[in-house]
Coordinates of C-alpha atoms in Angstrom, one line a residue:
X86 CA 89.2 71.3 106.9
X87 CA 90.9 74.0 104.9
X88 CA 90.1 77.6 105.8
X89 CA 90.6 80.7 103.7
X90 CA 91.3 83.9 105.7
X91 CA 91.2 87.2 103.9
X92 CA 92.9 90.1 105.8
X93 CA 92.8 93.7 104.9
X94 CA 96.2 95.4 105.3
X95 CA 97.9 98.6 104.2
X96 CA 100.2 96.9 101.7
X97 CA 101.7 100.0 100.1
X98 CA 105.3 98.9 99.6
X99 CA 107.1 95.7 98.7
X100 CA 108.7 95.7 102.2
X101 CA 105.2 95.7 103.8
X102 CA 104.0 92.9 101.6
X103 CA 107.0 90.7 102.4
X104 CA 106.8 91.4 106.1
X105 CA 103.1 90.5 106.2
X106 CA 103.8 87.2 104.3
X107 CA 106.6 86.3 106.6
X108 CA 104.4 86.8 109.7
X109 CA 101.6 84.7 108.1
X110 CA 103.9 81.9 107.1
X111 CA 105.2 81.5 110.7
X112 CA 101.8 80.6 112.0
X113 CA 101.0 76.9 112.5
X114 CA 98.9 75.2 109.8
X115 CA 99.4 77.7 107.1
X116 CA 99.7 76.1 103.6
X117 CA 99.8 79.1 101.3
X118 CA 99.9 82.9 101.5
X119 CA 99.0 85.2 98.6
X120 CA 98.8 89.0 98.3
X121 CA 96.0 90.6 96.3
X122 CA 97.7 93.9 95.3
X123 CA 94.6 95.5 93.8
X124 CA 92.5 95.2 96.9
X125 CA 95.3 95.2 99.4
X126 CA 94.3 91.9 100.9
X127 CA 96.4 89.1 102.4
X128 CA 94.9 85.7 101.6
X129 CA 95.9 82.9 103.9
X130 CA 94.9 79.2 103.3
X131 CA 95.6 76.5 105.8
X132 CA 94.4 73.6 107.9
X133 CA 93.7 74.3 111.6
X134 CA 95.0 77.9 111.4
X135 CA 94.2 79.8 114.6
X136 CA 93.0 83.1 113.0
X137 CA 92.9 84.8 116.4
X138 CA 96.6 84.2 117.0
X139 CA 97.4 85.1 113.4
X140 CA 95.6 88.4 113.7
X141 CA 97.4 89.2 117.0
X142 CA 100.8 88.6 115.3
X143 CA 99.8 90.7 112.3
X144 CA 98.4 93.5 114.5
X145 CA 101.7 93.9 116.2
X146 CA 103.2 95.1 113.0
X147 CA 100.1 96.5 111.2
X148 CA 97.8 98.2 113.6
X149 CA 94.9 98.9 111.2
X150 CA 94.5 95.3 109.9
X151 CA 91.1 93.6 109.9
X152 CA 89.6 90.3 108.8
X153 CA 87.5 90.7 105.6
X154 CA 86.3 87.1 105.3
X155 CA 86.7 83.7 106.9
X156 CA 85.4 80.7 104.9
X157 CA 85.9 77.0 104.4
X158 CA 87.6 75.8 101.2
X159 CA 85.9 72.9 99.6
X160 CA 88.1 70.2 98.2
X161 CA 88.3 70.2 94.4
X162 CA 86.9 67.0 92.8
X163 CA 89.5 65.3 90.6
X164 CA 88.7 65.5 86.9
X165 CA 87.5 62.3 85.4
X166 CA 90.2 60.5 83.5
X167 CA 89.9 61.0 79.7
X168 CA 90.1 58.1 77.4
X169 CA 93.3 58.0 75.5
X170 CA 94.2 55.9 72.6
X171 CA 97.3 54.6 74.4
X172 CA 96.9 51.1 76.0
X173 CA 97.5 51.0 79.7
X174 CA 100.4 48.9 80.9
X175 CA 99.3 45.5 82.2
X176 CA 102.2 45.2 84.7
X177 CA 103.9 48.0 86.5
X178 CA 107.4 48.9 85.6
X179 CA 109.9 47.5 88.0
X180 CA 113.4 48.9 88.3
X181 CA 116.2 46.3 88.2
X182 CA 118.1 46.0 91.5
X183 CA 121.4 47.7 91.6
X184 CA 124.2 45.2 91.2
X185 CA 126.7 45.0 94.0
X186 CA 126.9 46.9 97.2
X187 CA 129.2 49.7 98.2
X188 CA 131.1 49.4 101.4
X189 CA 133.3 52.3 102.4
X190 CA 136.9 51.4 103.0
X191 CA 138.2 52.5 106.3
X192 CA 141.8 53.7 106.3
X193 CA 143.7 53.6 109.5
X194 CA 145.2 56.9 110.7
X195 CA 148.4 56.7 112.6
X196 CA 149.5 59.4 115.0
X197 CA 153.2 59.8 114.8
X198 CA 154.3 59.9 118.5
X199 CA 157.6 61.5 119.0
X200 CA 158.9 60.7 122.5
X201 CA 161.5 63.5 122.3
X202 CA 158.8 66.2 122.4
X203 CA 159.3 68.2 125.6
X204 CA 156.0 70.2 125.5
X205 CA 153.9 67.4 127.0

């Protein structure tokens, strides 16, 4: 189940915002990270995100961070398909097979051996 975690952070500068987002993205299960600049919140959405570990990582950098809310995200219902005036295709489009196959040509490489060489 998707979880939405809202974290209150002091996001005063762009550097703080980017650092907070980098820390959140490294956590396992995170799908998206957004910053609400007006409220100063970091919004993390993911599946199976360990919010305790996430907060420990964030608190190493931002001491005065706290969780504002933790809630489940309900899946959106797909919109019903609208009737269009176009007829639906009766058979799926099939791509024709590619004619011929490509085999790489191997070129032999000869090592010119000079028996008069005294180094070896």
